[in-house]
PDB file of C-alpha atoms and ligand atoms in Angstrom:
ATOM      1  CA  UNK A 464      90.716 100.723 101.908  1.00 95.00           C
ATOM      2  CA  UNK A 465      87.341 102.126 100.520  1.00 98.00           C
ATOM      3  CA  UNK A 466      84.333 100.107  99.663  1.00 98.00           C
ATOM      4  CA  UNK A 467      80.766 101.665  98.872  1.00 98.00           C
ATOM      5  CA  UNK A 468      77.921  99.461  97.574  1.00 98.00           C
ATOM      6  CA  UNK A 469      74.661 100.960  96.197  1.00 98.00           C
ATOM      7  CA  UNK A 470      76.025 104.776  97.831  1.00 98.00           C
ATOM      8  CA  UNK A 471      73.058 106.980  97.128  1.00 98.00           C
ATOM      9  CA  UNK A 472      72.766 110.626  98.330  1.00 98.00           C
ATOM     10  CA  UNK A 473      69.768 112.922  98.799  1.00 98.00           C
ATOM     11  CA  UNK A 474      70.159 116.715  99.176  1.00 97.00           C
ATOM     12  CA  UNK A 475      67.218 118.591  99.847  1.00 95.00           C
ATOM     13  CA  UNK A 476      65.457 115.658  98.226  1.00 93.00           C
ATOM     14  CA  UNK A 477      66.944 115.486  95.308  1.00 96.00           C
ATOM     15  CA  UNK A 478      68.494 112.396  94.852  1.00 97.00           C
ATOM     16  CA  UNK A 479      72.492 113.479  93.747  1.00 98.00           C
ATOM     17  CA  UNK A 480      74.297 110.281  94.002  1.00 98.00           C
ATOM     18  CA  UNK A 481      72.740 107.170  92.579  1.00 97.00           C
ATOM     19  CA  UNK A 482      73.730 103.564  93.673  1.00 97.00           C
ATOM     20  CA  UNK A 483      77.390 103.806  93.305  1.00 98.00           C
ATOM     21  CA  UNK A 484      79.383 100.850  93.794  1.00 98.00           C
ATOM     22  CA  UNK A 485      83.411 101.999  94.451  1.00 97.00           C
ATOM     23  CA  UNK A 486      86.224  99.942  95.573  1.00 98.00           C
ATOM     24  CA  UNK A 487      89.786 101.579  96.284  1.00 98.00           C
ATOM     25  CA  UNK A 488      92.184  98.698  97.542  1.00 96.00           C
ATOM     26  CA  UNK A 489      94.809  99.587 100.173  1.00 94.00           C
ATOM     27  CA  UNK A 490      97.853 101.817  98.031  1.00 95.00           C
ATOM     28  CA  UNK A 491      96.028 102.185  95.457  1.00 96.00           C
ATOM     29  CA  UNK A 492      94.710 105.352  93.503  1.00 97.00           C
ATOM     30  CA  UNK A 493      91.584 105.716  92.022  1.00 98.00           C
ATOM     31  CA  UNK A 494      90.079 108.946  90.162  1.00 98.00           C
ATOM     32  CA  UNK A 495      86.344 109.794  89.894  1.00 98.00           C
ATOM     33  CA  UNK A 496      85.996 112.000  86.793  1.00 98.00           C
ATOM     34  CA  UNK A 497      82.918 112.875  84.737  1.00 97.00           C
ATOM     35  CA  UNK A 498      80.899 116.192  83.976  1.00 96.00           C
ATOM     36  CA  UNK A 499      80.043 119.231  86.173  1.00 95.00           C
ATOM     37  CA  UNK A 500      77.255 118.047  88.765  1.00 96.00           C
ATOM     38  CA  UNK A 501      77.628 114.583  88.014  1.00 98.00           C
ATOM     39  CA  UNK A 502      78.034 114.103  91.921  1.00 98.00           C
ATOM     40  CA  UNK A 503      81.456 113.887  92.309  1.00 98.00           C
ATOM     41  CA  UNK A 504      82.081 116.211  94.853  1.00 97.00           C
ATOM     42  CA  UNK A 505      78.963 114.774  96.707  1.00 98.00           C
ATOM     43  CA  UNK A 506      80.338 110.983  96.521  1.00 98.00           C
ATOM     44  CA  UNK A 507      83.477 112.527  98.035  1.00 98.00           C
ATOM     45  CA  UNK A 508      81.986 113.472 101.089  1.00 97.00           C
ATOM     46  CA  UNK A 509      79.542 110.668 101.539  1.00 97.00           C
ATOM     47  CA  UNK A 510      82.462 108.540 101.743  1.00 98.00           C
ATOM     48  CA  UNK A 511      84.197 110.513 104.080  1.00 97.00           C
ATOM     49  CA  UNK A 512      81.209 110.099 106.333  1.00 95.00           C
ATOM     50  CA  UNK A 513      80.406 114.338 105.868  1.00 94.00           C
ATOM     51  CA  UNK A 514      76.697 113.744 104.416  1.00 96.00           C
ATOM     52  CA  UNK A 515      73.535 111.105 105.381  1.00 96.00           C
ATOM     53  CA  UNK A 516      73.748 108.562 102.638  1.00 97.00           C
ATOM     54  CA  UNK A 517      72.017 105.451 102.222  1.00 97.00           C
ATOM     55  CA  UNK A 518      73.922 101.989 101.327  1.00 98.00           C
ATOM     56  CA  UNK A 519      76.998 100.507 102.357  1.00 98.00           C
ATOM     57  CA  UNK A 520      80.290 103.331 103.108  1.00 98.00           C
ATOM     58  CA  UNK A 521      83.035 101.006 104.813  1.00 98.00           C
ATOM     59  CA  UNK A 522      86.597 102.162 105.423  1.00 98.00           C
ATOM     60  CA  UNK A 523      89.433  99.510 106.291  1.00 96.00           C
ATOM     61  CA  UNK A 524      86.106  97.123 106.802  1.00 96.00           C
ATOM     62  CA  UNK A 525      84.186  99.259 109.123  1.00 96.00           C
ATOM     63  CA  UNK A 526      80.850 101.758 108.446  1.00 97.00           C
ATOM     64  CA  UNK A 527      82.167 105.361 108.087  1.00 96.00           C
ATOM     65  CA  UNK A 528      79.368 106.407 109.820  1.00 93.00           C
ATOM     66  CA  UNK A 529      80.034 104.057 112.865  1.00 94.00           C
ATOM     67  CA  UNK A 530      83.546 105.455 113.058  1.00 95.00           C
ATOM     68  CA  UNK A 531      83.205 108.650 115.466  1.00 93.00           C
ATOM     69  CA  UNK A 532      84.479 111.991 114.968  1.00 91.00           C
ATOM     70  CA  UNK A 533      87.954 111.713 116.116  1.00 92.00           C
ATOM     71  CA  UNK A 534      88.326 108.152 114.780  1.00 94.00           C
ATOM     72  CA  UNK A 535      87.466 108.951 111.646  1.00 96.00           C
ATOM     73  CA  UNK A 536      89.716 111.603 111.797  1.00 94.00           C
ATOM     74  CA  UNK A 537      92.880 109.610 112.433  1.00 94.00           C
ATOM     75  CA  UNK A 538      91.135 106.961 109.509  1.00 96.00           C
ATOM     76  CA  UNK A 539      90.500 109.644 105.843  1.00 97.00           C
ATOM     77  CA  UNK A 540      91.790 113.021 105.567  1.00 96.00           C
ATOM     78  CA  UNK A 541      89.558 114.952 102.657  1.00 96.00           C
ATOM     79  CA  UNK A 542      90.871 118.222 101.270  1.00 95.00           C
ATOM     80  CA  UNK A 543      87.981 119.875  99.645  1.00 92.00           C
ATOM     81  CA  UNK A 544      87.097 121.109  96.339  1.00 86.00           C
ATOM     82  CA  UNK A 545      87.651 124.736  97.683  1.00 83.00           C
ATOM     83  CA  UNK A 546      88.531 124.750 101.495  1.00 86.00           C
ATOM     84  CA  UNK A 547      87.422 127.694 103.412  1.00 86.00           C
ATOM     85  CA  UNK A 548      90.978 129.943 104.487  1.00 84.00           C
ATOM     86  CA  UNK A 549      90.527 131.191 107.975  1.00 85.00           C
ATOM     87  CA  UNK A 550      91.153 135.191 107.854  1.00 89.00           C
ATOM     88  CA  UNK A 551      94.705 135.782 109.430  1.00 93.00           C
ATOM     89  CA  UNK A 552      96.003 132.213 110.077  1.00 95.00           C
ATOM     90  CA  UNK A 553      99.210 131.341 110.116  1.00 96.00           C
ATOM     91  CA  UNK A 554     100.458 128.282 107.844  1.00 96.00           C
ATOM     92  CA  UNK A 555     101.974 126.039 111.083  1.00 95.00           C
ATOM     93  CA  UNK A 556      98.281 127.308 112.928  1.00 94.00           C
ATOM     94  CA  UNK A 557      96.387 126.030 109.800  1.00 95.00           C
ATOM     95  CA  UNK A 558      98.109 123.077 109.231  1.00 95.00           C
ATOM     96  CA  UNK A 559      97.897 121.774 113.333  1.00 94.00           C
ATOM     97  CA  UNK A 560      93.952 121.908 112.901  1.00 92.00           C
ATOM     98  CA  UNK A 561      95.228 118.146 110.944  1.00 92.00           C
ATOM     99  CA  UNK A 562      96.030 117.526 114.587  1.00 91.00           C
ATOM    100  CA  UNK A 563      92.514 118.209 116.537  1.00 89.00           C
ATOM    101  CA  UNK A 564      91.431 114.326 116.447  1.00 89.00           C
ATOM    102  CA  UNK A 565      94.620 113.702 118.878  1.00 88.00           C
ATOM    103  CA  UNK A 566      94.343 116.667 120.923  1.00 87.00           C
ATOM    104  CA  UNK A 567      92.501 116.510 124.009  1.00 84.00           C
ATOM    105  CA  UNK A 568      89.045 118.524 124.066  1.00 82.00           C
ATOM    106  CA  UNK A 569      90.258 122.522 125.310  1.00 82.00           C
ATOM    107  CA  UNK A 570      93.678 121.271 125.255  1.00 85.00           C
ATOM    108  CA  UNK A 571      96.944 122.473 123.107  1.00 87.00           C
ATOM    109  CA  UNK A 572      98.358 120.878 121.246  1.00 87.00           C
ATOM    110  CA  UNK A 573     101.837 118.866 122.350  1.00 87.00           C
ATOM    111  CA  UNK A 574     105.249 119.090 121.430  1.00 89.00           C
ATOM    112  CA  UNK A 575     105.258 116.265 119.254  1.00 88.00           C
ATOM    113  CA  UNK A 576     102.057 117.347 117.256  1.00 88.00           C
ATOM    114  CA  UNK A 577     104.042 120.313 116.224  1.00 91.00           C
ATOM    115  CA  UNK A 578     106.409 118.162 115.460  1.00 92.00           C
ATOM    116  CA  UNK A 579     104.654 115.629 113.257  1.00 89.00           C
ATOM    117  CA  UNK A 580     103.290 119.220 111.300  1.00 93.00           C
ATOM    118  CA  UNK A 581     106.869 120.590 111.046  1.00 94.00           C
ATOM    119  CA  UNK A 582     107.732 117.240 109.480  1.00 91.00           C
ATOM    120  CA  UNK A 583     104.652 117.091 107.164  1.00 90.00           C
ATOM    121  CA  UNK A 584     106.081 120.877 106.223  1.00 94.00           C
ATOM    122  CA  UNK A 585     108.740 120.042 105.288  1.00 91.00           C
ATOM    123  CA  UNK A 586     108.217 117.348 102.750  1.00 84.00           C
ATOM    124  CA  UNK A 587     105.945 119.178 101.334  1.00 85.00           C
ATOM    125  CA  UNK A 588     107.884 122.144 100.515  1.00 87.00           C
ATOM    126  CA  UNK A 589     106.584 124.667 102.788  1.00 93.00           C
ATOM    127  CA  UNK A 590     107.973 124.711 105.815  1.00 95.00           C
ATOM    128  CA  UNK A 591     109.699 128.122 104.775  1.00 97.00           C
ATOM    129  CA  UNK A 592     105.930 129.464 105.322  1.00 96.00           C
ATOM    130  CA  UNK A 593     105.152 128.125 108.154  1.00 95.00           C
ATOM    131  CA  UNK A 594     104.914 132.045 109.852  1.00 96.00           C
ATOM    132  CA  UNK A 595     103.207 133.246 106.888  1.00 97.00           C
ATOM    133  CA  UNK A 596      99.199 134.654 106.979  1.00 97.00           C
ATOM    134  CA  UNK A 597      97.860 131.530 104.836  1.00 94.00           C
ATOM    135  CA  UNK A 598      96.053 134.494 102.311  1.00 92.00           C
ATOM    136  CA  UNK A 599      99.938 135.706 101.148  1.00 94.00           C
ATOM    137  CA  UNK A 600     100.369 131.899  99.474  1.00 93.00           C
ATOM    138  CA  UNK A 601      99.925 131.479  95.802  1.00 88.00           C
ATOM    139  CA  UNK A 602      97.729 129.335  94.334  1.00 84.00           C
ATOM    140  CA  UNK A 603     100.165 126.362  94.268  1.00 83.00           C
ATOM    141  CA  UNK A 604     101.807 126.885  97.699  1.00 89.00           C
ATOM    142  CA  UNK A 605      98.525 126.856  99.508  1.00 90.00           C
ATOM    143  CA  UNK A 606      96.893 124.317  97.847  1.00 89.00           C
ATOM    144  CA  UNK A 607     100.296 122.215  99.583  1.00 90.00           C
ATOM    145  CA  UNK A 608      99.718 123.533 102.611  1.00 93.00           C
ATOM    146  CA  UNK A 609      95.823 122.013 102.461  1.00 94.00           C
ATOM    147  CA  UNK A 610      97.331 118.801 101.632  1.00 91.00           C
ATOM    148  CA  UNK A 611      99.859 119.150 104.575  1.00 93.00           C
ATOM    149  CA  UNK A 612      96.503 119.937 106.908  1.00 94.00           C
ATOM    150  CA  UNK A 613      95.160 116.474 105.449  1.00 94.00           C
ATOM    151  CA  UNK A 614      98.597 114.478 105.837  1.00 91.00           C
ATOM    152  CA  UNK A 615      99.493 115.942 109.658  1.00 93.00           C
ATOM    153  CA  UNK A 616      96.087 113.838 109.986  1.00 94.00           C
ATOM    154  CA  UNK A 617      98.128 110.874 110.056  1.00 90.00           C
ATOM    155  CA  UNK A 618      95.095 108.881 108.253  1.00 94.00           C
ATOM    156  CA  UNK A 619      95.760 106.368 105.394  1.00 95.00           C
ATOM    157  CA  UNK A 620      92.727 107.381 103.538  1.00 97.00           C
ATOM    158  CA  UNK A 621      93.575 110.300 101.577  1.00 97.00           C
ATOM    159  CA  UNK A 622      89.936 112.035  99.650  1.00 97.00           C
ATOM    160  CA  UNK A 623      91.205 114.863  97.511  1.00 97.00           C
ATOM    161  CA  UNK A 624      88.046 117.395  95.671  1.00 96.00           C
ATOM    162  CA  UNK A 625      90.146 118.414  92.424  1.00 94.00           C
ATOM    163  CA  UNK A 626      93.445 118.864  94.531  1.00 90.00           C
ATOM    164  CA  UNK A 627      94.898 120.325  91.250  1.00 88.00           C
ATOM    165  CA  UNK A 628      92.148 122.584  89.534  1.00 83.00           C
ATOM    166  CA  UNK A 629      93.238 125.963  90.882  1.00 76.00           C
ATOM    167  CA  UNK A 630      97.158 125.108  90.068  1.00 81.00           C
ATOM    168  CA  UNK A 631      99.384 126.067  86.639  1.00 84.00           C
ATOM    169  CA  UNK A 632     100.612 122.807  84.690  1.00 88.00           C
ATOM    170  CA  UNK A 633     103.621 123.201  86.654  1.00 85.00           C
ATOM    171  CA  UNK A 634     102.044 123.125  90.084  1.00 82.00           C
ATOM    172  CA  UNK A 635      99.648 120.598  89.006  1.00 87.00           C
ATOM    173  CA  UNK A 636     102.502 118.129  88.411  1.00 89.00           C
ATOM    174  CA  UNK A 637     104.302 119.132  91.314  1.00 84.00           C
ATOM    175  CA  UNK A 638     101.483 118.359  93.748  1.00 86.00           C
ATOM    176  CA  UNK A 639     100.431 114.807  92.098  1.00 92.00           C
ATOM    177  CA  UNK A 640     103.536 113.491  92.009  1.00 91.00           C
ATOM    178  CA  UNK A 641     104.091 115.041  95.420  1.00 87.00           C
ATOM    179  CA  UNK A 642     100.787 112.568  95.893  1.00 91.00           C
ATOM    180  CA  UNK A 643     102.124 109.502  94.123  1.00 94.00           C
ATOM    181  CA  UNK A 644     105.313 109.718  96.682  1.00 90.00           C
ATOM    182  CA  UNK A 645     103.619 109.967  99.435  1.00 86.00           C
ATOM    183  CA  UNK A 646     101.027 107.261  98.057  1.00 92.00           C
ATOM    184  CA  UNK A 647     104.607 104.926  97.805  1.00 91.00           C
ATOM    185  CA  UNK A 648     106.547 105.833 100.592  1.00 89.00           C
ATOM    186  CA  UNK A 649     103.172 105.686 103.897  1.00 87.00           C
ATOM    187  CA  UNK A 650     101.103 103.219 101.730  1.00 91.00           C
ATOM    188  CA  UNK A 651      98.359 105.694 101.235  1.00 95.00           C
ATOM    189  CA  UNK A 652      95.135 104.768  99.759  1.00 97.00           C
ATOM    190  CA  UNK A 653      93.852 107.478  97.560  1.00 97.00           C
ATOM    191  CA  UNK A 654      90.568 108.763  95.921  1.00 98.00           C
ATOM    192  CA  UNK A 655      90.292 111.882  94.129  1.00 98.00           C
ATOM    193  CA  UNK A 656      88.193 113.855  91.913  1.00 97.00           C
ATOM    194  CA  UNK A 657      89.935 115.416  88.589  1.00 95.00           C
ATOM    195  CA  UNK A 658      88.806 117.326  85.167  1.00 92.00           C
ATOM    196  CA  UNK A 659      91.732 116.758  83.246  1.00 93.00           C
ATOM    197  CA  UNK A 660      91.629 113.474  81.968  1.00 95.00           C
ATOM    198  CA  UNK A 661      94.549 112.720  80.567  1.00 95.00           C
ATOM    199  CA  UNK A 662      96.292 113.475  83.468  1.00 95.00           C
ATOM    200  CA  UNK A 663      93.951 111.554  85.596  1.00 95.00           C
ATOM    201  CA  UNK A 664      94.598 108.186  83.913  1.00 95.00           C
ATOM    202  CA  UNK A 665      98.139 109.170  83.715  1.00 94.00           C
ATOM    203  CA  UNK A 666      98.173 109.282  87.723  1.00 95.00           C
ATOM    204  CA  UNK A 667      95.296 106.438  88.673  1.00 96.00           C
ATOM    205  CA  UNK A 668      95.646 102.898  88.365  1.00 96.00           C
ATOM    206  CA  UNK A 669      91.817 103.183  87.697  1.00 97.00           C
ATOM    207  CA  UNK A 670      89.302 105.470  86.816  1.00 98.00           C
ATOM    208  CA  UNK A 671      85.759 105.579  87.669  1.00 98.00           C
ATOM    209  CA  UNK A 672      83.216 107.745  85.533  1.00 98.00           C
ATOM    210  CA  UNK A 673      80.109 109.566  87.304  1.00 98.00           C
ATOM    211  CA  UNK A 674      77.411 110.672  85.271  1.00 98.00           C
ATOM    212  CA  UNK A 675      74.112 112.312  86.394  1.00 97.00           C
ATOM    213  CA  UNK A 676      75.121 110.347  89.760  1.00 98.00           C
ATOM    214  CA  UNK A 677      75.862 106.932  88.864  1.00 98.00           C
ATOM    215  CA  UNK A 678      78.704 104.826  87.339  1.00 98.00           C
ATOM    216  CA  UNK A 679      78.898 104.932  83.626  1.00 98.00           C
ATOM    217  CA  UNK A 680      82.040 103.463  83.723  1.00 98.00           C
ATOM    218  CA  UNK A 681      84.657 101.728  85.103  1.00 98.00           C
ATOM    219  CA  UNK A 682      88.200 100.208  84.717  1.00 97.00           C
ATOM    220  CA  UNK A 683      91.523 101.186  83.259  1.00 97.00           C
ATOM    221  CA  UNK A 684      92.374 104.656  81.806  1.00 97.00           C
ATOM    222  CA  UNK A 685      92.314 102.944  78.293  1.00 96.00           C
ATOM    223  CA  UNK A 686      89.347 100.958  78.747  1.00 97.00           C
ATOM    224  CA  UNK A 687      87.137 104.357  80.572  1.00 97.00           C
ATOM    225  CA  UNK A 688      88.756 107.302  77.802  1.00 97.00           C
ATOM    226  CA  UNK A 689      86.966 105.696  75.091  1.00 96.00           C
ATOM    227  CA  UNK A 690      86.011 108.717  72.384  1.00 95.00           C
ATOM    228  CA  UNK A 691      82.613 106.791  72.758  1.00 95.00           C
ATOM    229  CA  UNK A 692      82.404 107.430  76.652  1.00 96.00           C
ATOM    230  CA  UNK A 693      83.449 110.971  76.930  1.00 95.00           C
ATOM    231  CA  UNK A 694      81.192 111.910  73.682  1.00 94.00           C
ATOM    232  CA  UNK A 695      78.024 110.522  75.490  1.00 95.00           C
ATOM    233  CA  UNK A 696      78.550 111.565  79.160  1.00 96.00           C
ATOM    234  CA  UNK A 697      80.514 114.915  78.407  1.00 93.00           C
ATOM    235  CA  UNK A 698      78.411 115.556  74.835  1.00 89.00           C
ATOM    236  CA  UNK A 699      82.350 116.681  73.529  1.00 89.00           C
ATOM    237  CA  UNK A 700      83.996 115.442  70.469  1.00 89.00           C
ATOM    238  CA  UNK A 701      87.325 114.182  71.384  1.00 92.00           C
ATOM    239  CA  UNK A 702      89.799 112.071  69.608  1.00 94.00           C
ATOM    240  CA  UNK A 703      92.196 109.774  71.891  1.00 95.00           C
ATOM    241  CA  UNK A 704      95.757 109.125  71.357  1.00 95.00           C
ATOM    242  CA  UNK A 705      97.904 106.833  72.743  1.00 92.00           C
ATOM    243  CA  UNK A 706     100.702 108.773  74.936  1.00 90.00           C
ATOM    244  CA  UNK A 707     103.754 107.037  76.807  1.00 87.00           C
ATOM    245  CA  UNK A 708     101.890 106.879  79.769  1.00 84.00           C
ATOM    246  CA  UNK A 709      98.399 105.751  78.386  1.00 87.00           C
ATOM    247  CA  UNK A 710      95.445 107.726  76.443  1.00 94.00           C
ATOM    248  CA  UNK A 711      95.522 111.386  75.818  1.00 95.00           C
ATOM    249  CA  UNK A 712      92.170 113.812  75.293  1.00 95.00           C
ATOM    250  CA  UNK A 713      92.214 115.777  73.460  1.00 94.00           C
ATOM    251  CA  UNK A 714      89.135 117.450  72.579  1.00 91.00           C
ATOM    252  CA  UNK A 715      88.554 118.699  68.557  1.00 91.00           C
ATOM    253  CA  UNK A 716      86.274 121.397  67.050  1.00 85.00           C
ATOM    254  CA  UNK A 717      83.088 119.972  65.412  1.00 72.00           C
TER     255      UNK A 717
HETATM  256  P1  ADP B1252      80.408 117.570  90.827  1.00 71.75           P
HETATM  257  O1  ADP B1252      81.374 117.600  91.959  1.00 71.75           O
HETATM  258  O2  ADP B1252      80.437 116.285  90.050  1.00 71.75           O
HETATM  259  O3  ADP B1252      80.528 118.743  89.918  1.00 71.75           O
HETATM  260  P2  ADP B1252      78.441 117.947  92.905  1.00 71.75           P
HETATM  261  O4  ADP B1252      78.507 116.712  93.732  1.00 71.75           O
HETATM  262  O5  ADP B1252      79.099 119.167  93.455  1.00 71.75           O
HETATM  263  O6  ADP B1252      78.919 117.621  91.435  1.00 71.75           O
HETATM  264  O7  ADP B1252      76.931 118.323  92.636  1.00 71.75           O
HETATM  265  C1  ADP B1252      76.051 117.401  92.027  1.00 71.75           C
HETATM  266  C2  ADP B1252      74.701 118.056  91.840  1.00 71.75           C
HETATM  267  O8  ADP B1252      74.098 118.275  93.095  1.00 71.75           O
HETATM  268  C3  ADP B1252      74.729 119.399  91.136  1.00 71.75           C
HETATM  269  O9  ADP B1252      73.730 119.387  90.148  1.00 71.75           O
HETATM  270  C4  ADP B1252      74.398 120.391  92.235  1.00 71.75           C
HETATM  271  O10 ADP B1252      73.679 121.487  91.732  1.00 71.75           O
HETATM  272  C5  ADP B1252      73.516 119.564  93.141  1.00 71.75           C
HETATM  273  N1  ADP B1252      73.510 120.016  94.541  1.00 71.75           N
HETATM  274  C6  ADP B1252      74.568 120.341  95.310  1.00 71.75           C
HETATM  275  N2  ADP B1252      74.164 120.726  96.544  1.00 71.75           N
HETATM  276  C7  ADP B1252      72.817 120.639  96.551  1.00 71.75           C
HETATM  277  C8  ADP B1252      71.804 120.914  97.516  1.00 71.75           C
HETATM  278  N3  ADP B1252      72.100 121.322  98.731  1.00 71.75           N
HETATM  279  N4  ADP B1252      70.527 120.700  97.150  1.00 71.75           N
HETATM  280  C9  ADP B1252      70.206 120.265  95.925  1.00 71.75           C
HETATM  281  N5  ADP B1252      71.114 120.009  94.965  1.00 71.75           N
HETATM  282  C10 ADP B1252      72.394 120.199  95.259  1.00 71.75           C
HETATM  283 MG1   MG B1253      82.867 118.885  92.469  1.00 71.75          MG
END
């Protein structure tokens, strides 16, 4: 599980992140949304112990940044907002760098690693690319093939950067229900980042809204996509509607 108390984040003295105070319990799935440069992105990585931060970062009850390297490997998995695709790698090559924090320093990795990523392949629905140069993937395919470099990992602690922004509606449903199973079936504790909001309180058991780098609010889909909270921290005039699955946004000329 995830705790942060009073997170706050300087880059290049600017102070980003705020004083955030974030809880994701073990299973569960909790979204960060709010406006472009609220921090978001930022948070992400504090937590996953990839930027200085002041305050309190724990993961399963122990400092992120007293975890090292390789530990903290095999503890959160983060796919980034846009991951960097190495020129000419192969999809099984790409998605075995998941297994560096078990392979020995200038060693190869073992049977079983390849394996475990053959597996992970698999059940995502891309095994059939495993030979491919990662560059021939669409849009949707690769963005499962960065989740399958996060879940060969083997971590419990899943940070996903928008995992969905560069996919179709189709692909976007494919990959967070894709999510949610996985979430069910290893017990998976999630936090991710997402601009659609209805789909992100259709996915999260709770929502957290960042805005200029601080928690504006907190809760339930219903009780965060307020019109009154997305009209003051995303200056948009929405209405919400009640869908089968909780509130809807949807936004509405002025
Ligand atoms: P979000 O993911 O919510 O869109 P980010 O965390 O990416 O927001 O960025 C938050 C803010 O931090 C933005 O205003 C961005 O311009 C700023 N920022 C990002 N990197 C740096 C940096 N190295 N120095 C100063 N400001 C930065
Ligand atoms: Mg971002």
């Amino acid at each position: 599980m995830i705790r942060a108390r009073d997170l706050r984040v300087r880059l290049d003295g600017t102070l980003i992140v705020d004083g955030v105070d974030l809880d994701v319990a073990r299973g569960e799935w909790v979204m960060v949304i709010g406006p472009n440069g609220a921090g978001k992105s930022t948070a992400l990585r504090a937590i996953g112990g990839l930027l200085p931060y002041t305050g309190v970062v724990e993961l399963n009850g122990r400092p992120v940044d007293s975890l090292q390297r390789r530990e903290r490997a095999k503890t959160i998995a983060m796919v980034n907002q846009t991951p960097t695709v190495p020129p000419g790698m192969r999809v099984l090559d790409y998605a075995l760098l998941g297994r560096t924090p078990y392979i020995a320093p200038l060693g190869r990795e073992s049977a079983a690693d390849v394996a475990a990523v053959e597996e992970v392949l698999e059940s995502l629905d891309v095994a059939q690319f495993a030979g491919r140069r990662l560059e021939t993937l669409s849009g949707g395919e690769r963005q499962r093939v960065f989740l399958a470099r996060a879940l060969a990992q083997g971590a419990g602690i899943l940070l996903l950067d928008e995992p969905t922004s560069a996919l179709d509606i189709g692909h976007q449903q494919e990959v967070l229900e894709l999510i949610d199973r996985l979430r069910a079936e290893r017990g998976l504790t999630v936090l991710a980042t997402m601009h659609d909001l209805s789909v992100a309180g259709e996915y999260a058991d709770r929502l957290v809204l960042l805005s200029s780098g601080a928690v504006a609010a907190a809760g339930t889909a219903r009780e965060v996509l307020t019109e009154e909270n997305l009209a003051k921290h995303y200056r948009v005039r929405v209405r919400v509607i009640e869908g089968e699955h909780g509130p809807l946004v949807v936004p509405v000329r002025g």
